[in-house]
PDB file of C-alpha atoms and ligand atoms in Angstrom:
ATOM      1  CA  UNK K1394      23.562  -0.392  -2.636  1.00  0.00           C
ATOM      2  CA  UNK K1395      22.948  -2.313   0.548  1.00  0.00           C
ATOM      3  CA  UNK K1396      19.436  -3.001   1.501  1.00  0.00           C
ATOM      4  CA  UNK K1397      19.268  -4.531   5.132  1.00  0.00           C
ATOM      5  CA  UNK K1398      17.246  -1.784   7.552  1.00  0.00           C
ATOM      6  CA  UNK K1399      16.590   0.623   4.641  1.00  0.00           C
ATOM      7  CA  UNK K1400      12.909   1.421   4.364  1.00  0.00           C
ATOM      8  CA  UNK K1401      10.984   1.633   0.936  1.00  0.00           C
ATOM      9  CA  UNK K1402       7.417   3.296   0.137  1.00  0.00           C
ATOM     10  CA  UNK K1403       5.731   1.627  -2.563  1.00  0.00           C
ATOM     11  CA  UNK K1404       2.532   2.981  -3.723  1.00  0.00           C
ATOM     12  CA  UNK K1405      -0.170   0.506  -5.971  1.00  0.00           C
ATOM     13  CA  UNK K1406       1.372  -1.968  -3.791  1.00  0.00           C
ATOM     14  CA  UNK K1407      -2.772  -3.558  -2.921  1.00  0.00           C
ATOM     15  CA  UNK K1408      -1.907  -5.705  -5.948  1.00  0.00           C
ATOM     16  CA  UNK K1409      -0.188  -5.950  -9.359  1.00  0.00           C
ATOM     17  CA  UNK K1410       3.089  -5.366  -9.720  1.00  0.00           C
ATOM     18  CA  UNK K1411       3.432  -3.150  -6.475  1.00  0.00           C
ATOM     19  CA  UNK K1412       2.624  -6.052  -4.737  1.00  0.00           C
ATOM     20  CA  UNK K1413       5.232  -7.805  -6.175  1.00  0.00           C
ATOM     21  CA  UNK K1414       7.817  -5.204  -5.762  1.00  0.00           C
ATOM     22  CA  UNK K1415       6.747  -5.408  -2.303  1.00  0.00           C
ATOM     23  CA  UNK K1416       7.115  -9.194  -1.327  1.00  0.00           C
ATOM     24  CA  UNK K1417      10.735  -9.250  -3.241  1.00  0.00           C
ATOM     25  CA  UNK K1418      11.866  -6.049  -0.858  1.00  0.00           C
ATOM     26  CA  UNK K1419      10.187  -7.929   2.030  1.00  0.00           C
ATOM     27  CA  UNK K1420      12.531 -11.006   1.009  1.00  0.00           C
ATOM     28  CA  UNK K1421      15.594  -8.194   1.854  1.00  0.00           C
ATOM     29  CA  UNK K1422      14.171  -7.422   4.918  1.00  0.00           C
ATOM     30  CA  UNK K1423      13.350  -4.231   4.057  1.00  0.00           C
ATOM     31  CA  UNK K1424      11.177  -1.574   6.064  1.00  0.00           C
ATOM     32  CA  UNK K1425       8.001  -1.101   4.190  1.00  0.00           C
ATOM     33  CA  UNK K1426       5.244   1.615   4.152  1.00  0.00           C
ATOM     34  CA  UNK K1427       2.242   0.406   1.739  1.00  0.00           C
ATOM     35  CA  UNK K1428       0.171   3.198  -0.207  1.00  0.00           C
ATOM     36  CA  UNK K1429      -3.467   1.771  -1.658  1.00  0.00           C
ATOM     37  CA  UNK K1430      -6.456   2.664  -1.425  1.00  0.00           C
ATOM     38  CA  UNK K1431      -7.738  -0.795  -0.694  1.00  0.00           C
ATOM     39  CA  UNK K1432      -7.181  -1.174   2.850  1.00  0.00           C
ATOM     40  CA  UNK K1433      -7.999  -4.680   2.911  1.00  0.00           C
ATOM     41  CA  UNK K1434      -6.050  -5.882   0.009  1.00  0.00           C
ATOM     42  CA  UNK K1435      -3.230  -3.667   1.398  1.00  0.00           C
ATOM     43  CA  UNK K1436      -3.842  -5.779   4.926  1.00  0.00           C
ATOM     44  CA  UNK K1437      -3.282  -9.143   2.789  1.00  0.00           C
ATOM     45  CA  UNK K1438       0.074  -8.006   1.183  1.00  0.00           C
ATOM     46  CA  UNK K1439       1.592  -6.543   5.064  1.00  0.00           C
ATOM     47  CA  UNK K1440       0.728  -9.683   6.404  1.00  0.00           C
ATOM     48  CA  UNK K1441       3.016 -11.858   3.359  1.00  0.00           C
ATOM     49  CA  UNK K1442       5.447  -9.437   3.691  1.00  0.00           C
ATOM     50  CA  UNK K1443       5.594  -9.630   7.933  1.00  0.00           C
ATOM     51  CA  UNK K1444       5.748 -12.923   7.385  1.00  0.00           C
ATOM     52  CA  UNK K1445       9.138 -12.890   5.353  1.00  0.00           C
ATOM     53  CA  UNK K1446      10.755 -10.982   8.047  1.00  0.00           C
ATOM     54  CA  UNK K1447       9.981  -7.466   7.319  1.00  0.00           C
ATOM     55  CA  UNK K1448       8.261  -4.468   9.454  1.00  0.00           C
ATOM     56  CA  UNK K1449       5.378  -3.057   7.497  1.00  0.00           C
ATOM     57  CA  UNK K1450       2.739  -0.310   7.533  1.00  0.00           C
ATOM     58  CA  UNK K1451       0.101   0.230   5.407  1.00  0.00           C
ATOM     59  CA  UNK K1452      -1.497   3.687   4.414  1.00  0.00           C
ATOM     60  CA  UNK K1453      -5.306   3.144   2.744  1.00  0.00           C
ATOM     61  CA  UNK K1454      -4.819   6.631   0.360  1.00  0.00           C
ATOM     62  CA  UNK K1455      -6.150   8.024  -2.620  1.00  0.00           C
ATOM     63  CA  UNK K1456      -3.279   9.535  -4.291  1.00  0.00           C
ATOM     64  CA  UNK K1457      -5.647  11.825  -6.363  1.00  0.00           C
ATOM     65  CA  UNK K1458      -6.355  13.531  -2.686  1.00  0.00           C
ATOM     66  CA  UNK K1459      -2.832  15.366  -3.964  1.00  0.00           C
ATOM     67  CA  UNK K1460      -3.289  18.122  -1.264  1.00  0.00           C
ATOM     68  CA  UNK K1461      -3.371  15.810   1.771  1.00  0.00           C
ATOM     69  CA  UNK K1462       0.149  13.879   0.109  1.00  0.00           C
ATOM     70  CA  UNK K1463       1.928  15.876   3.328  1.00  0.00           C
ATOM     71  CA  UNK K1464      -0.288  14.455   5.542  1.00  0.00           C
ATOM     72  CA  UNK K1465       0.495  11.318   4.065  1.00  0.00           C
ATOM     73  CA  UNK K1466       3.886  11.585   4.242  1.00  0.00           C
ATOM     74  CA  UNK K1467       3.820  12.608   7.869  1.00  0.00           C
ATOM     75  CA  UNK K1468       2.353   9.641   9.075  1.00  0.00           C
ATOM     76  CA  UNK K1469       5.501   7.854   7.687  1.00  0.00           C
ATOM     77  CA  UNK K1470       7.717  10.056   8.832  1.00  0.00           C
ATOM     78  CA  UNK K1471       6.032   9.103  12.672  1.00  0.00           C
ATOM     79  CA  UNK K1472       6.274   5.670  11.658  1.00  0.00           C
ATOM     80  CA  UNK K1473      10.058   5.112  10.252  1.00  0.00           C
ATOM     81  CA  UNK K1474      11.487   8.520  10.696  1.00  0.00           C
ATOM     82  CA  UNK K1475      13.707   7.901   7.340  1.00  0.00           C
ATOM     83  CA  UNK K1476      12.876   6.693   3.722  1.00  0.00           C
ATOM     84  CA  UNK K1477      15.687   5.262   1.294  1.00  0.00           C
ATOM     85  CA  UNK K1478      13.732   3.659  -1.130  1.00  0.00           C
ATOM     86  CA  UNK K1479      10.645   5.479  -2.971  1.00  0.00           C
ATOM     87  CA  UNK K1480       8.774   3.229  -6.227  1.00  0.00           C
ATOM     88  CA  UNK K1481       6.065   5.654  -7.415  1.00  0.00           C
ATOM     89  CA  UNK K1482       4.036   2.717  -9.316  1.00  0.00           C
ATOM     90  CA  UNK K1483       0.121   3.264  -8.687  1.00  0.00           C
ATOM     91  CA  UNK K1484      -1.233   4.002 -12.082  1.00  0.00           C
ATOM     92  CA  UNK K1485      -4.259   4.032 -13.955  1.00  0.00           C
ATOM     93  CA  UNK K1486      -5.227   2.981 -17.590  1.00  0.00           C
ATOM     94  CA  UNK K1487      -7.468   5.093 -19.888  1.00  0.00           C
ATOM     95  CA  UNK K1488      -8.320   4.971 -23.634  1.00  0.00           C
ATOM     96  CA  UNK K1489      -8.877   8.019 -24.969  1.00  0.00           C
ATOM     97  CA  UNK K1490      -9.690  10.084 -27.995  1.00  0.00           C
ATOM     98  CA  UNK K1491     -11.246  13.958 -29.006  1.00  0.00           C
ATOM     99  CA  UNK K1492     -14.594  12.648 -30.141  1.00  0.00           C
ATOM    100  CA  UNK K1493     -15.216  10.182 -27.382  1.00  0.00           C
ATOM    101  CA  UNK K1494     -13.755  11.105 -24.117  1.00  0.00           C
ATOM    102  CA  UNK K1495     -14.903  11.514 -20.443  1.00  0.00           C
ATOM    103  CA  UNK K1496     -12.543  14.230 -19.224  1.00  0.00           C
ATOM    104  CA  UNK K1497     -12.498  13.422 -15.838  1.00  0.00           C
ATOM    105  CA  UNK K1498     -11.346  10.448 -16.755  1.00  0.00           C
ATOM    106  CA  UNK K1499      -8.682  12.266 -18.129  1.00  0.00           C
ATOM    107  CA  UNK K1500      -7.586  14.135 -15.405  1.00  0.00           C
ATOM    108  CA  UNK K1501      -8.342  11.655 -13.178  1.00  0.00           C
ATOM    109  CA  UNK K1502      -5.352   9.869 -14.759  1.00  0.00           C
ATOM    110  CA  UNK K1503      -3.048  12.419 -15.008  1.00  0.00           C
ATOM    111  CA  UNK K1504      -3.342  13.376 -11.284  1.00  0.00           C
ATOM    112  CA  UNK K1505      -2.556  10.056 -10.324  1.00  0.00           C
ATOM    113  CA  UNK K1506      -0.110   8.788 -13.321  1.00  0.00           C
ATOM    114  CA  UNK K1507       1.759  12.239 -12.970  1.00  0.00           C
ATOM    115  CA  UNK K1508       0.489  15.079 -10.457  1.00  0.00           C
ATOM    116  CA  UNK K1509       0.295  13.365  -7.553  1.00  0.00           C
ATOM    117  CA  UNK K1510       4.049  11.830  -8.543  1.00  0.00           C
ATOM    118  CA  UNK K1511       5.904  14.326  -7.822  1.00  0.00           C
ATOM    119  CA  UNK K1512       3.963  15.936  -4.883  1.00  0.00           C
ATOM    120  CA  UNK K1513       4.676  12.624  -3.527  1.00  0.00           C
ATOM    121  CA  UNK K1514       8.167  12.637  -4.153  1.00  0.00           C
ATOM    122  CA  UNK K1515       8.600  16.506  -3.330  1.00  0.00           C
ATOM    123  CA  UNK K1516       7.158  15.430  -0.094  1.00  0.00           C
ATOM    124  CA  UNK K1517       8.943  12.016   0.370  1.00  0.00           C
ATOM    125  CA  UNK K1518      12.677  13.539  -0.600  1.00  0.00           C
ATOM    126  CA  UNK K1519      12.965  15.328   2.738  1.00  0.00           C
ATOM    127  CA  UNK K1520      13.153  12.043   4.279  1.00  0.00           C
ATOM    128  CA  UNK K1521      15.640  10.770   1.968  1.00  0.00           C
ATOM    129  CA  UNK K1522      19.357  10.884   3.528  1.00  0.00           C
ATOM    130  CA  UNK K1523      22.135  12.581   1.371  1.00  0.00           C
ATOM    131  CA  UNK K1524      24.649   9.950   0.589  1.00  0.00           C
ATOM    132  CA  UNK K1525      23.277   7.072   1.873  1.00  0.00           C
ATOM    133  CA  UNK K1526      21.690   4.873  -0.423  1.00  0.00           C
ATOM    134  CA  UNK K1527      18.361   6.877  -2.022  1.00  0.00           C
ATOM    135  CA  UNK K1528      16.717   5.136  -4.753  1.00  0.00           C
ATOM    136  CA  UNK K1529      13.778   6.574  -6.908  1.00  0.00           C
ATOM    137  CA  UNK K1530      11.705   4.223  -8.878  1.00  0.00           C
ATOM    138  CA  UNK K1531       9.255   5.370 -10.964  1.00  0.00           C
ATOM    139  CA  UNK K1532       7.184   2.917 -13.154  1.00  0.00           C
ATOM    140  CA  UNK K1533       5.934   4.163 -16.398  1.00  0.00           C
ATOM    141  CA  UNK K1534       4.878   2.308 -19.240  1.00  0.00           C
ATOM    142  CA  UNK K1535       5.837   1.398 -23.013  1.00  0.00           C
ATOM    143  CA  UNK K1536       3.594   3.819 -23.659  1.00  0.00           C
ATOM    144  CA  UNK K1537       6.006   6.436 -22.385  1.00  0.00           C
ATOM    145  CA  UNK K1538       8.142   5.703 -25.028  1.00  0.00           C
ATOM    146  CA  UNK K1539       5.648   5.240 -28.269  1.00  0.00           C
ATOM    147  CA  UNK K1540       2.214   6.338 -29.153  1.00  0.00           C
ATOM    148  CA  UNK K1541      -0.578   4.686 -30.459  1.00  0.00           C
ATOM    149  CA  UNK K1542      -4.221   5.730 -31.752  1.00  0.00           C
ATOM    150  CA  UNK K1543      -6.141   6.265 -28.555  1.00  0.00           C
ATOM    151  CA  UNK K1544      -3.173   6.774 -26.496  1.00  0.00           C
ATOM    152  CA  UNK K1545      -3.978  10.411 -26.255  1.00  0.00           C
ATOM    153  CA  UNK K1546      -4.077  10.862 -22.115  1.00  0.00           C
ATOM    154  CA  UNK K1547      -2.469   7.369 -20.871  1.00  0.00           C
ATOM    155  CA  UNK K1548       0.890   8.036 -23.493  1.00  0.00           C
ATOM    156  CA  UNK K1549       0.946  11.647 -22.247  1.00  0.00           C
ATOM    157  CA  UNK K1550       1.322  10.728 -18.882  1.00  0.00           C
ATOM    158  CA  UNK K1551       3.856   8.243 -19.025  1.00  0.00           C
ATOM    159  CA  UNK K1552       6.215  10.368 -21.348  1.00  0.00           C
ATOM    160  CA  UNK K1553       5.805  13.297 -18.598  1.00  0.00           C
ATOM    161  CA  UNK K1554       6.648  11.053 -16.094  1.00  0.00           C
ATOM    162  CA  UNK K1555       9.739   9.719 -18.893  1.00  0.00           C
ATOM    163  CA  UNK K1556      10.262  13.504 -18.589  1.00  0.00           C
ATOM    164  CA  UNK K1557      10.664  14.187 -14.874  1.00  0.00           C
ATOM    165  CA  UNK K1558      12.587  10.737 -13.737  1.00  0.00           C
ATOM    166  CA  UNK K1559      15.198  11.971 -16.454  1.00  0.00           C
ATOM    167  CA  UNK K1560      15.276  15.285 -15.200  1.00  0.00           C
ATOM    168  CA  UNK K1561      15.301  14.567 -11.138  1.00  0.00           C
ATOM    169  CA  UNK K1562      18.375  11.909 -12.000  1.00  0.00           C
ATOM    170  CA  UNK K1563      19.952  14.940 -13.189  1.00  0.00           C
ATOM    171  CA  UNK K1564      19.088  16.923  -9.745  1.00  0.00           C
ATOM    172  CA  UNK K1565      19.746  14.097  -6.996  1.00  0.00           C
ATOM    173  CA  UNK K1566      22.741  12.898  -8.851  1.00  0.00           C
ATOM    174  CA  UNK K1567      25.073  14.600  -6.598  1.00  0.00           C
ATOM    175  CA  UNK K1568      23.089  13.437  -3.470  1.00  0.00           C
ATOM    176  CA  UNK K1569      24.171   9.906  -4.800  1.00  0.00           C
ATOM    177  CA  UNK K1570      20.170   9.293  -5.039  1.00  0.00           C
ATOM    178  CA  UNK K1571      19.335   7.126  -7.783  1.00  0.00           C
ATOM    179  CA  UNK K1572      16.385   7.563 -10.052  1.00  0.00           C
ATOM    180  CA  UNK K1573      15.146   5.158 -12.649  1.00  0.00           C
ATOM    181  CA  UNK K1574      12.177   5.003 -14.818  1.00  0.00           C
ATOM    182  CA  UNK K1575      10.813   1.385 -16.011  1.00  0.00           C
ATOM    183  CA  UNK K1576       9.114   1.192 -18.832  1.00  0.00           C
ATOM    184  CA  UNK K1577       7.251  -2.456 -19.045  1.00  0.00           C
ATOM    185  CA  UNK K1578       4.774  -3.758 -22.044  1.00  0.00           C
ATOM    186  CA  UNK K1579       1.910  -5.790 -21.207  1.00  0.00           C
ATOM    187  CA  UNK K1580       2.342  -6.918 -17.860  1.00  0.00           C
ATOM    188  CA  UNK K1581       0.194 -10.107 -16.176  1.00  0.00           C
ATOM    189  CA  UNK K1582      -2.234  -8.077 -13.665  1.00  0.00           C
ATOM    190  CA  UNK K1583      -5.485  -6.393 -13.726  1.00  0.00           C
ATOM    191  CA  UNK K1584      -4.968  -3.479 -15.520  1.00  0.00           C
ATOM    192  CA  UNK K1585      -2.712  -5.156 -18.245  1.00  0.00           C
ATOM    193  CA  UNK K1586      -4.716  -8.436 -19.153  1.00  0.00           C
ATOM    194  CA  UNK K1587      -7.374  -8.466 -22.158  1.00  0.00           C
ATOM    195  CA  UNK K1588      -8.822 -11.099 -24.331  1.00  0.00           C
ATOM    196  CA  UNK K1589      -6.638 -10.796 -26.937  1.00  0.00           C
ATOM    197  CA  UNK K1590      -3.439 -11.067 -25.060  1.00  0.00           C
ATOM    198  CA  UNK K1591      -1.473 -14.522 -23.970  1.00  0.00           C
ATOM    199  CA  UNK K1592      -1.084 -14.660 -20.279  1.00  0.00           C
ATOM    200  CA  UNK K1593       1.276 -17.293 -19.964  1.00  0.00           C
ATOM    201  CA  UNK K1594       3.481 -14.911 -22.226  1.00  0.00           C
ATOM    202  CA  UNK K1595       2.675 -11.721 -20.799  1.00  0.00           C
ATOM    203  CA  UNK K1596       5.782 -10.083 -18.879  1.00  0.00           C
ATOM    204  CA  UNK K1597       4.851 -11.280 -14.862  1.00  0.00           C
ATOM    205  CA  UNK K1598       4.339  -8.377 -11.896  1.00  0.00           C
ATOM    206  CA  UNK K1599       7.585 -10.642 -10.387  1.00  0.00           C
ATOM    207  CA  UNK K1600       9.780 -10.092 -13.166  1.00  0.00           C
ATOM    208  CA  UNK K1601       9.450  -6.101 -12.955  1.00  0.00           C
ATOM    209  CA  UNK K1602      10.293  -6.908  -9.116  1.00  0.00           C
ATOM    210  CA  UNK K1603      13.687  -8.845 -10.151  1.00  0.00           C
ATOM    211  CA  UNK K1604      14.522  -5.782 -12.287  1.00  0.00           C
ATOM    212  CA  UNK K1605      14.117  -3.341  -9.400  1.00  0.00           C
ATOM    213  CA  UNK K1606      15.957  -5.583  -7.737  1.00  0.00           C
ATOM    214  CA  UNK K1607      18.641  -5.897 -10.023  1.00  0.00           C
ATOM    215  CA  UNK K1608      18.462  -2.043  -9.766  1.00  0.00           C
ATOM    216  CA  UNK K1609      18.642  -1.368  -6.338  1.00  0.00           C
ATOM    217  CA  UNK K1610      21.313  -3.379  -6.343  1.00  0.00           C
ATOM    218  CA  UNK K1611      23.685  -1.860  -8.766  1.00  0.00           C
ATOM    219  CA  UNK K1612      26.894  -0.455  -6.852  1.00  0.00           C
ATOM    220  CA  UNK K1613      26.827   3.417  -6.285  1.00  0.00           C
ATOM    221  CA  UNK K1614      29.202   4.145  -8.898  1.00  0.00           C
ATOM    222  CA  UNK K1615      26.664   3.597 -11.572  1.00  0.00           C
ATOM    223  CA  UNK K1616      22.455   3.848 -12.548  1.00  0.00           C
ATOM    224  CA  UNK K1617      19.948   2.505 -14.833  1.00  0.00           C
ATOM    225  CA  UNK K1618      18.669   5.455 -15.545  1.00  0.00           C
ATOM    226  CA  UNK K1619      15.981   3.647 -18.266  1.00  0.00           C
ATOM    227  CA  UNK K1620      14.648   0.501 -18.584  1.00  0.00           C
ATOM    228  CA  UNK K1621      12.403  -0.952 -20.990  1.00  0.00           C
ATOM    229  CA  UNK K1622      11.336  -4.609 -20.240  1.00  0.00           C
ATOM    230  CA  UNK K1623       9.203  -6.302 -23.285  1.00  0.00           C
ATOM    231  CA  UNK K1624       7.565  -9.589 -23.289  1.00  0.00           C
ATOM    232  CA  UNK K1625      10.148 -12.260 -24.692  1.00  0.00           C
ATOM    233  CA  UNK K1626       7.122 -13.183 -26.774  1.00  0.00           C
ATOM    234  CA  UNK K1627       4.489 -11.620 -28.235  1.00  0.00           C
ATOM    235  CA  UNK K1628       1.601 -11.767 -26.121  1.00  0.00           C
ATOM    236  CA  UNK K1629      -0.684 -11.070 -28.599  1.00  0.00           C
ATOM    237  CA  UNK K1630      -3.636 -14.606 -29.634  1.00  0.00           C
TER     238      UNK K1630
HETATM  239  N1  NAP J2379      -0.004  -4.046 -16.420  1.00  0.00           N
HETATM  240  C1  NAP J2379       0.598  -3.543 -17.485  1.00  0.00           C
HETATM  241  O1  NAP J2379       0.523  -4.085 -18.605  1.00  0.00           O
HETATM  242  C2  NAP J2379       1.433  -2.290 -17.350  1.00  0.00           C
HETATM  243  C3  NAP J2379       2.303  -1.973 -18.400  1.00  0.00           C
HETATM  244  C4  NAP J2379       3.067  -0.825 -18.312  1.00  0.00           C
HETATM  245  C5  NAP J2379       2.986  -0.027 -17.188  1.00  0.00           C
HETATM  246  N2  NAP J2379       2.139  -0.354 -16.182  1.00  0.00           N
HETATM  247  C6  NAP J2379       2.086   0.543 -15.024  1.00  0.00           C
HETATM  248  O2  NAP J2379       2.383  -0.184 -13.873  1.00  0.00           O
HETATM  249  C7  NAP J2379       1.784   0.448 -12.732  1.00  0.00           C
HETATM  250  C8  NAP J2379       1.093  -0.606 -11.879  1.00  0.00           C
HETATM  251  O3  NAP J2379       0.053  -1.189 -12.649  1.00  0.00           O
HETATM  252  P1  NAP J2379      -0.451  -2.692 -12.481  1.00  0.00           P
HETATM  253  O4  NAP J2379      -0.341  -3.314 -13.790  1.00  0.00           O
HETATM  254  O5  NAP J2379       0.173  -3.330 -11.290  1.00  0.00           O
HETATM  255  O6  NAP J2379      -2.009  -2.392 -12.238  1.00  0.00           O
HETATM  256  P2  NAP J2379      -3.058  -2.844 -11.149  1.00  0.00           P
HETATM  257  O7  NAP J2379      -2.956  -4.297 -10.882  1.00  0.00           O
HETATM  258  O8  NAP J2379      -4.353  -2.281 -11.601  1.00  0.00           O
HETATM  259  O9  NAP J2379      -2.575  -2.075  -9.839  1.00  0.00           O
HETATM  260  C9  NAP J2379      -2.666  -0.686  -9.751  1.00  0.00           C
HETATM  261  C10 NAP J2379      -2.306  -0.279  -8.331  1.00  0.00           C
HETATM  262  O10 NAP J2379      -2.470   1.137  -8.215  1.00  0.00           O
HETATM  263  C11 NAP J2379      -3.287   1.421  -7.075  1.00  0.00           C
HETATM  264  N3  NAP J2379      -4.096   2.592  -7.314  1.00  0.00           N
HETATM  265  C12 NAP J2379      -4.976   2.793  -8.335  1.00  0.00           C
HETATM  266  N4  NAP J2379      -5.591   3.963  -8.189  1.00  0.00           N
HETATM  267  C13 NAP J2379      -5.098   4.528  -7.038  1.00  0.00           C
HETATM  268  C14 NAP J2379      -5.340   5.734  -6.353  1.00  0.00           C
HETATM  269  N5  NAP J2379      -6.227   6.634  -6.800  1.00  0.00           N
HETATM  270  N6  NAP J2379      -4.662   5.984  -5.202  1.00  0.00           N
HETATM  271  C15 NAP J2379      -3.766   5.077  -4.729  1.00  0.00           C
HETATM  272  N7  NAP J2379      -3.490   3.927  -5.347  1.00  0.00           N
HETATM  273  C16 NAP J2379      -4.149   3.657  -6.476  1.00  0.00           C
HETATM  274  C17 NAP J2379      -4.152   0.182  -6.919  1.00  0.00           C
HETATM  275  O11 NAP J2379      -4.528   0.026  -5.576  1.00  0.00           O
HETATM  276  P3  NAP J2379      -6.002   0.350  -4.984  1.00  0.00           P
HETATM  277  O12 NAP J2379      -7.008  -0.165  -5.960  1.00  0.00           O
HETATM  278  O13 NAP J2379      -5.957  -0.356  -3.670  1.00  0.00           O
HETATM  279  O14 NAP J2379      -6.007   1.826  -4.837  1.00  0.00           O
HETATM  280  C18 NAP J2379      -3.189  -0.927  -7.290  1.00  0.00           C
HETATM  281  O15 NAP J2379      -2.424  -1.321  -6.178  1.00  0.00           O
HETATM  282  C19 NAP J2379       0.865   1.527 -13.303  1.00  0.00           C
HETATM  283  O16 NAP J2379       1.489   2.784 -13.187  1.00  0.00           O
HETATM  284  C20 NAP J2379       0.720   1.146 -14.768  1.00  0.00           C
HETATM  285  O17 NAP J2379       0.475   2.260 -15.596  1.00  0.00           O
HETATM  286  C21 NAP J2379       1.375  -1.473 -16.230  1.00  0.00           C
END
């Protein structure tokens, strides 16, 4: 598809790898509308971005506050009047198991890693044009594809959000929206570094960007509907 004056939400986009998904659409010249909740971080990123040419707002929100996501939406809608481009990325990381679990925790990370997805993108598709160039991008994990001990809550949301992108491809098809869900292992940022892991070989926040890219990209005729993206090497000391 062609990306000069489409607009894009991105949400986690204070840091990580929405903040590198948001400098590469910036480098297209692409309308962006910044969801954090770190208003000052979120600052730092819209002023890179201006600075490659593109028209940016930022909107400091906790995505867990799932009832005010219309409100939220709104405010966009004031601001660009049309979205083309939605990457629902902000997640959140928790270990989990029966015996030793804080369960707020646990729902704290399903209402961001999954609830307050598709509210969002209930909300967002209204200002999505039919036929023009629509482009869902929702960033799950490795873990939505295998399990692990301990995996209990952060695995369940990623396969349920495995789930829905697979099922709203099916639904927007038609409206020749596209809908992909990326599935990266360890990835260099905050929530993906430990002391056991490599860096320097860790998959980068810019090389999920190139892929969504790469993705947006893709002439109408055809979607990624999946895409896993693994570290060339293991990370792993
Ligand atoms: N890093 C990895 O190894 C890895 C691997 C597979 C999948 N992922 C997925 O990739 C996505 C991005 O993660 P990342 O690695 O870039 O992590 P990160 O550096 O920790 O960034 C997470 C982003 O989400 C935002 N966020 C967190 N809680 C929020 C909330 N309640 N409301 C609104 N925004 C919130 C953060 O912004 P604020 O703090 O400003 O709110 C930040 O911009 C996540 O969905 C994660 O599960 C990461």
């Amino acid at each position: 598809m062609k990306l000069d004056n489409k607009t894009a939400l991105i949400t986690g986009a204070s840091q990580g790898i929405g903040r590198a998904i948001a400098l590469d659409l910036a480098n297209e010249k692409i309308n962006l509308a910044l969801v954090g909740r770190n208003k000052e971080k979120l600052k730092e990123v819209a002023h890179e971005c201006e600075k490659l040419g593109s028209k940016v707002k930022i909107y400091p929100f906790d995505l867990t506050d799932i009832e005010k996501i219309p409100s939220l939406i709104e405010k966009v809608k004031v601001d660009f009047q049309v979205l083309h481009i939605l990457v629902n990325n902000a997640g959140t990381y928790v270990d989990g198991n029966p015996f030793e679990s804080d369960l707020k925790e646990w729902d704290y990370a399903l209402d961001l890693n999954f609830r307050a997805v598709y509210h969002l993108t209930n909300q967002a598709l209204a200002l999505i044009p039919d036929q023009d160039s629509g482009a869902i991008i929702n960033v799950s994990s490795i873990a939505g594809q295998m399990t692990y001990k301990g995996g209990e809550i952060y695995c369940a949301t990623k396969f349920a959000l495995r789930a829905y992108s697979n099922c709203l491809f099916e639904s927007l098809r038609e409206k020749n929206i596209k809908v992909t869900c990326i599935y990266p292992g360890f990835v260099n940022t905050e929530l993906g570094r430990g002391e056991n892991l490599d860096e320097s070989k860790m998959i980068q926040p810019e090389d999920i960007a190139s892929t969504v890219n790469f993705f947006l990209k893709t002439p109408i005729t055809a979607c990624q509907t999946e895409i896993i993206i693994r570290p060339q090497r293991t990370p792993y000391k």
